[in-house]
């Protein structure tokens, strides 16, 4: 049985394919369209997934959609009251519960069965069916799906049951997003920046943040609605929030002040405390050893670490694509189970290399078309040794290998790598490569077998979804956050052989089995997908060398014409159609 | 907040009732009604002035006032992505002691395909030049792709450049309108009542006329307030030498008339092929009667027949209809200034005190048989040197007359240009024409003209044959870098456009170039073929990839403005795909297809190089089939894989209702009648396993 999962129309649209219950391909539409967080129906990802799975459209037994359009419509209508329907200009045409099915028919051309599952069910399933757990408690939290914003449940051989939920407008995700907006960052995009900012601050506004959210018995909580404006307004927060914090909102891209750091810090404390309280209550209801986490809030890896270390569950699995993209996987898994009646023991997801790959020969042919000089390696060890040497010499390397990652993290397939021991590396990459805010930390990737010598981490962390304290005998300033923490990826030889080989080569050379690993993209750009995306990112940045599969491209070897054409240009999606008339090639 | 459970229950019930397509339309209409009646600020209508960026430091186009030198403007480095669209002017010098003329406009005003070697601004300056230091200065503010919606802002800011006259050379982009919600709402009603013919007729009055009049009024008021002359150049179209894109046939026609229209189209083409022009004209007129003036193909075929019969006045009228009939149907089309807009510019311009240069009238006098063609145009609307010379002289005469200055002794109209630069313009024209579906004869003309002007153009043709053949995007190819050494070529490079990666099916263009090179005894053709076979001649191929099926940009992006689909639609009764093989080999073709409105008796036929490879039942649902192709049917080099769709009657009622629904929801409709659809077409070597 072949089931395709689709998530779309909010942010991070994605497609996933399950063949006989096994996840064989998934990808976010933004990687193909080059439009960050692209919410549109994933046409390119759909075609890619079918091709990767060796299917044509007549082979699909069902398309599973990741939320209930009808329930979502009722929430939208309710939120607009007393206007009926809501009439803000930005709400125009958004009240359309028929759109998912209509566009799956018209734009994907699919004629067969379509099933939808509830949004939080999709989140929960995306975690449980990838966890490898026989049974587990389920905790999902995001901004909002249909009505639910936080859900509690259990899953096992009998299926998946969400037995309690917190409903819109009360939402931990919206709480975090509203403060994110107040701090001048983009909603549904930059929440992780607030998380990164938090350790710089002090808990000066914890009391104020607790005035925003009130804990209730059981799994419930309530937002103090007067501080928010996401229901009918055009911004997330009200003037009352500004009064509460005694400050106007921060202007986007303006200087980061201690005030912003303190608010971020206080918000993070409250979020972690709320999650811990609710997870403890969940454990009372579902006294199992294992917990599955999903939903956008589960991308808060600092809170995840707290839940695992201070919470009642022995093991915690977080869906690597915990946001809406992962909903495509969960929807497909639930519908597969629903239609097939087959109860698979959930297989543990060991890697997220579920996207497109490119043959090394194809890469060679690509670069051979130009006048660019390259180094070719037929031996993987030689390649890794060469790259390790350059990293040790302080170079920043663009690393492109194998199938693209699914989810928001670069995990060694589309990564920018550097030596974490160099104090200047963080500022260099922040300023010259990523062109992003200087306060944001970089993450380390470490050989799995040596992880515990450098990080206070007693479990594998292949998906970079948890922070822990750095306890390395080495100085690792470029990946150690101001509070001594790091968001670690452990790399095993079995799951990521070439990346592991590179880390080993670097360790052999330097005694340091750790590399700085950040996603291969510029600010505002999705992670690169194709070798051409990677070359363009390389040209536009100050990365020293680019490793495309078995080929190494030097910065000095970039033809001057490429620099002339693309340096200082912005990455982005296609030019509007009218403009395209005038590019004649 | 609405805590009352009964309210929640009522909302739940309403949600269930409205969770249908009809429900979405009801909600959309209620929203639009509320927005209209509550006077919530609506999106600004195009053609009116936008009060933004008006401060003394605000940008004008891509130029910012230079903080250090008063009166000097320099390009803003923050908008480098936009530089290539605007005139190639790094800085605008302070005005000094010379009269200043500003030139605004679109790509024609940029001198597309000659720019920056020759620009209309420089030609205008030459025509205005005096024999002293007071020769007028022309400041070039032209922008390729300038939409009507952005002109008002630019006009509002012109005062800051202290002009003494303004010349507006625009109008080709105005019919490619950005629709407002209100437009779509009005047109939905029109479509529902009278189908696409009614939409086509309503477009002029409901959408275009108010915008054009609003903008011309704004322009006239602005120059009037400044007390300077404003000159409007009415653009003209390549009437004689431009054919409509072959795949843009007819929209969905009521009463299922598309089937009869296709049959008449086939008959008209066949008649033209055998030179029976009377029969061809008759069939073209039958097509037009069926489509009620909504297809450019019918009048164009009629025009061709009339030319062959020597009926030039009639031919001109038909070609004008071909120019205009595509407009206003939600179809993307090449820039053009349709007849009603030309007339508005003449009439409104004169009424508002603007000076009008009537290019249609000027070109009618200059063109053979009164029908302007390739002697004046390089493509649909971009002018040859001769065309630019005529336009610049006429504009200069209007400026001088307005200033009450004598027209000086004339220099020859001919523009002196290095033959290599002129040849390059023809090389670029060959490429551009190919990407808009022009006939092989047109491509031959430009390739051979280029080589005739300068044999050095052979290097450029050979470079194209090399980089076009490669898998790498053009900009990554060494041959492209050499090609781009000429500024006129480099100008239009834009690698953020995906087409720079995904190339088009340029096989007709390649053949035209290769033959021109061979005939000229120049190298490059065989080398280009070798690269093509080396890069693509083995392994499995997805024949739905752009480079194997899309000969034009529009075949790639779609003709309608509706979202791209995950499958391919054919609008003609034949879908041609290209397959390159290094050597003949057994193949398996895997096809997944359907015929909207099926099931029909006739099957879908697949031909390889004209030989029947197999048939697939023509069903209204997807059907997958594997077809074996023996090596004997395959040749080395370029092969044609043709999917022939049987005649079917599209589900026209459903399609028009669907289109109305889309407009109601603020979306663009699919417009064209579909002959068949492909979800998959793969060529697999050896007839074996999938690759």
PDB file of C-alpha atoms in Angstrom, chain A residues 133-258:
ATOM      1  CA  UNK A 133       8.865   2.777  20.961  1.00  0.00           C
ATOM      2  CA  UNK A 134       6.331   0.011  21.454  1.00  0.00           C
ATOM      3  CA  UNK A 135       4.178   2.334  23.466  1.00  0.00           C
ATOM      4  CA  UNK A 136       4.576   5.896  24.563  1.00  0.00           C
ATOM      5  CA  UNK A 137       2.928   8.957  25.993  1.00  0.00           C
ATOM      6  CA  UNK A 138       2.294  11.706  23.477  1.00  0.00           C
ATOM      7  CA  UNK A 139       2.725  15.424  23.926  1.00  0.00           C
ATOM      8  CA  UNK A 140       2.208  17.845  21.060  1.00  0.00           C
ATOM      9  CA  UNK A 141       2.265  21.614  21.168  1.00  0.00           C
ATOM     10  CA  UNK A 142       2.255  24.232  18.440  1.00  0.00           C
ATOM     11  CA  UNK A 143       0.671  27.558  17.552  1.00  0.00           C
ATOM     12  CA  UNK A 144      -2.599  26.131  16.402  1.00  0.00           C
ATOM     13  CA  UNK A 145      -3.858  23.456  14.070  1.00  0.00           C
ATOM     14  CA  UNK A 146      -7.620  23.307  13.920  1.00  0.00           C
ATOM     15  CA  UNK A 147      -8.661  24.035  17.513  1.00  0.00           C
ATOM     16  CA  UNK A 148      -6.111  22.122  19.516  1.00  0.00           C
ATOM     17  CA  UNK A 149      -2.893  23.840  20.467  1.00  0.00           C
ATOM     18  CA  UNK A 150      -1.596  21.285  22.961  1.00  0.00           C
ATOM     19  CA  UNK A 151      -2.533  17.616  23.064  1.00  0.00           C
ATOM     20  CA  UNK A 152      -1.913  14.693  25.393  1.00  0.00           C
ATOM     21  CA  UNK A 153      -2.243  11.070  24.531  1.00  0.00           C
ATOM     22  CA  UNK A 154      -0.898   7.588  24.451  1.00  0.00           C
ATOM     23  CA  UNK A 155       0.036   5.251  21.637  1.00  0.00           C
ATOM     24  CA  UNK A 156       0.720   1.584  21.385  1.00  0.00           C
ATOM     25  CA  UNK A 157      -0.212  -1.481  19.455  1.00  0.00           C
ATOM     26  CA  UNK A 158      -3.875  -0.556  19.777  1.00  0.00           C
ATOM     27  CA  UNK A 159      -3.353   2.745  18.043  1.00  0.00           C
ATOM     28  CA  UNK A 160      -3.075   6.348  18.981  1.00  0.00           C
ATOM     29  CA  UNK A 161      -5.391   8.166  21.357  1.00  0.00           C
ATOM     30  CA  UNK A 162      -5.267  11.872  22.160  1.00  0.00           C
ATOM     31  CA  UNK A 163      -7.363  12.137  25.296  1.00  0.00           C
ATOM     32  CA  UNK A 164      -6.951  15.761  26.285  1.00  0.00           C
ATOM     33  CA  UNK A 165      -6.297  19.001  24.521  1.00  0.00           C
ATOM     34  CA  UNK A 166      -5.917  22.698  25.130  1.00  0.00           C
ATOM     35  CA  UNK A 167      -7.851  24.735  22.623  1.00  0.00           C
ATOM     36  CA  UNK A 168      -7.244  27.910  20.734  1.00  0.00           C
ATOM     37  CA  UNK A 169      -6.651  30.725  21.592  1.00  0.00           C
ATOM     38  CA  UNK A 170      -4.745  29.286  24.560  1.00  0.00           C
ATOM     39  CA  UNK A 171      -1.466  28.160  23.087  1.00  0.00           C
ATOM     40  CA  UNK A 172       2.122  27.830  24.189  1.00  0.00           C
ATOM     41  CA  UNK A 173       3.182  28.228  20.590  1.00  0.00           C
ATOM     42  CA  UNK A 174       1.251  31.454  20.167  1.00  0.00           C
ATOM     43  CA  UNK A 175       2.587  32.733  23.483  1.00  0.00           C
ATOM     44  CA  UNK A 176       6.112  32.192  22.222  1.00  0.00           C
ATOM     45  CA  UNK A 177       5.299  33.605  18.790  1.00  0.00           C
ATOM     46  CA  UNK A 178       3.645  36.715  20.219  1.00  0.00           C
ATOM     47  CA  UNK A 179       6.720  37.540  22.278  1.00  0.00           C
ATOM     48  CA  UNK A 180       8.872  36.697  19.262  1.00  0.00           C
ATOM     49  CA  UNK A 181       6.931  39.321  17.309  1.00  0.00           C
ATOM     50  CA  UNK A 182       7.233  41.788  20.209  1.00  0.00           C
ATOM     51  CA  UNK A 183      10.996  41.285  20.093  1.00  0.00           C
ATOM     52  CA  UNK A 184      11.062  42.209  16.409  1.00  0.00           C
ATOM     53  CA  UNK A 185      11.465  38.754  14.912  1.00  0.00           C
ATOM     54  CA  UNK A 186       9.352  36.932  12.346  1.00  0.00           C
ATOM     55  CA  UNK A 187       6.510  34.734  13.543  1.00  0.00           C
ATOM     56  CA  UNK A 188       6.536  31.082  12.464  1.00  0.00           C
ATOM     57  CA  UNK A 189      10.143  31.483  11.502  1.00  0.00           C
ATOM     58  CA  UNK A 190      12.341  33.165  14.069  1.00  0.00           C
ATOM     59  CA  UNK A 191      11.199  31.616  17.335  1.00  0.00           C
ATOM     60  CA  UNK A 192      14.493  29.757  17.474  1.00  0.00           C
ATOM     61  CA  UNK A 193      16.306  33.072  17.464  1.00  0.00           C
ATOM     62  CA  UNK A 194      14.495  34.050  20.649  1.00  0.00           C
ATOM     63  CA  UNK A 195      15.553  30.712  22.119  1.00  0.00           C
ATOM     64  CA  UNK A 196      19.133  31.503  21.100  1.00  0.00           C
ATOM     65  CA  UNK A 197      18.902  34.979  22.581  1.00  0.00           C
ATOM     66  CA  UNK A 198      17.582  33.772  25.925  1.00  0.00           C
ATOM     67  CA  UNK A 199      20.875  32.700  27.530  1.00  0.00           C
ATOM     68  CA  UNK A 200      22.235  36.231  27.185  1.00  0.00           C
ATOM     69  CA  UNK A 201      19.545  37.614  29.431  1.00  0.00           C
ATOM     70  CA  UNK A 202      18.487  37.569  33.050  1.00  0.00           C
ATOM     71  CA  UNK A 203      15.146  36.431  34.456  1.00  0.00           C
ATOM     72  CA  UNK A 204      13.966  39.966  35.094  1.00  0.00           C
ATOM     73  CA  UNK A 205      10.566  39.579  33.447  1.00  0.00           C
ATOM     74  CA  UNK A 206       9.516  36.130  34.618  1.00  0.00           C
ATOM     75  CA  UNK A 207       6.682  37.562  36.684  1.00  0.00           C
ATOM     76  CA  UNK A 208       5.409  39.528  33.742  1.00  0.00           C
ATOM     77  CA  UNK A 209       5.531  36.481  31.486  1.00  0.00           C
ATOM     78  CA  UNK A 210       3.604  34.501  34.071  1.00  0.00           C
ATOM     79  CA  UNK A 211       0.923  37.144  33.788  1.00  0.00           C
ATOM     80  CA  UNK A 212       0.543  36.120  30.156  1.00  0.00           C
ATOM     81  CA  UNK A 213      -0.194  32.492  30.887  1.00  0.00           C
ATOM     82  CA  UNK A 214      -2.060  30.978  33.770  1.00  0.00           C
ATOM     83  CA  UNK A 215      -1.584  27.357  34.691  1.00  0.00           C
ATOM     84  CA  UNK A 216      -4.749  25.347  35.248  1.00  0.00           C
ATOM     85  CA  UNK A 217      -5.275  21.903  36.681  1.00  0.00           C
ATOM     86  CA  UNK A 218      -4.490  18.864  34.613  1.00  0.00           C
ATOM     87  CA  UNK A 219      -3.280  19.548  31.112  1.00  0.00           C
ATOM     88  CA  UNK A 220      -4.958  22.917  30.845  1.00  0.00           C
ATOM     89  CA  UNK A 221      -3.661  26.467  30.855  1.00  0.00           C
ATOM     90  CA  UNK A 222      -5.002  29.798  29.744  1.00  0.00           C
ATOM     91  CA  UNK A 223      -3.504  32.815  28.043  1.00  0.00           C
ATOM     92  CA  UNK A 224      -4.460  36.226  29.374  1.00  0.00           C
ATOM     93  CA  UNK A 225      -6.121  37.328  26.195  1.00  0.00           C
ATOM     94  CA  UNK A 226      -5.848  41.049  26.759  1.00  0.00           C
ATOM     95  CA  UNK A 227      -2.138  40.890  26.017  1.00  0.00           C
ATOM     96  CA  UNK A 228      -2.602  39.241  22.655  1.00  0.00           C
ATOM     97  CA  UNK A 229      -4.014  40.264  19.325  1.00  0.00           C
ATOM     98  CA  UNK A 230      -3.613  37.214  17.131  1.00  0.00           C
ATOM     99  CA  UNK A 231      -7.277  36.402  16.950  1.00  0.00           C
ATOM    100  CA  UNK A 232      -8.512  39.342  14.936  1.00  0.00           C
ATOM    101  CA  UNK A 233      -5.665  41.772  14.783  1.00  0.00           C
ATOM    102  CA  UNK A 234      -2.872  42.187  12.340  1.00  0.00           C
ATOM    103  CA  UNK A 235      -0.094  41.715  14.861  1.00  0.00           C
ATOM    104  CA  UNK A 236       0.366  39.083  17.503  1.00  0.00           C
ATOM    105  CA  UNK A 237       0.302  41.217  20.657  1.00  0.00           C
ATOM    106  CA  UNK A 238      -1.695  44.112  22.044  1.00  0.00           C
ATOM    107  CA  UNK A 239      -0.667  47.419  23.545  1.00  0.00           C
ATOM    108  CA  UNK A 240      -1.239  45.833  26.928  1.00  0.00           C
ATOM    109  CA  UNK A 241       1.806  43.648  26.368  1.00  0.00           C
ATOM    110  CA  UNK A 242       3.939  46.724  25.745  1.00  0.00           C
ATOM    111  CA  UNK A 243       2.597  48.249  28.934  1.00  0.00           C
ATOM    112  CA  UNK A 244       3.275  45.044  30.829  1.00  0.00           C
ATOM    113  CA  UNK A 245       6.915  45.048  29.738  1.00  0.00           C
ATOM    114  CA  UNK A 246       7.138  48.830  29.935  1.00  0.00           C
ATOM    115  CA  UNK A 247       8.545  49.116  26.468  1.00  0.00           C
ATOM    116  CA  UNK A 248       7.468  49.503  22.866  1.00  0.00           C
ATOM    117  CA  UNK A 249       8.115  46.531  20.597  1.00  0.00           C
ATOM    118  CA  UNK A 250      11.588  46.190  19.150  1.00  0.00           C
ATOM    119  CA  UNK A 251      11.968  47.337  15.573  1.00  0.00           C
ATOM    120  CA  UNK A 252      13.003  44.458  13.298  1.00  0.00           C
ATOM    121  CA  UNK A 253      16.727  44.436  12.511  1.00  0.00           C
ATOM    122  CA  UNK A 254      17.451  47.042  15.172  1.00  0.00           C
ATOM    123  CA  UNK A 255      20.089  46.555  17.813  1.00  0.00           C
ATOM    124  CA  UNK A 256      19.525  43.772  20.329  1.00  0.00           C
ATOM    125  CA  UNK A 257      19.215  45.353  23.759  1.00  0.00           C
ATOM    126  CA  UNK A 258      19.606  43.813  27.236  1.00  0.00           C
TER     127      UNK A 258
END
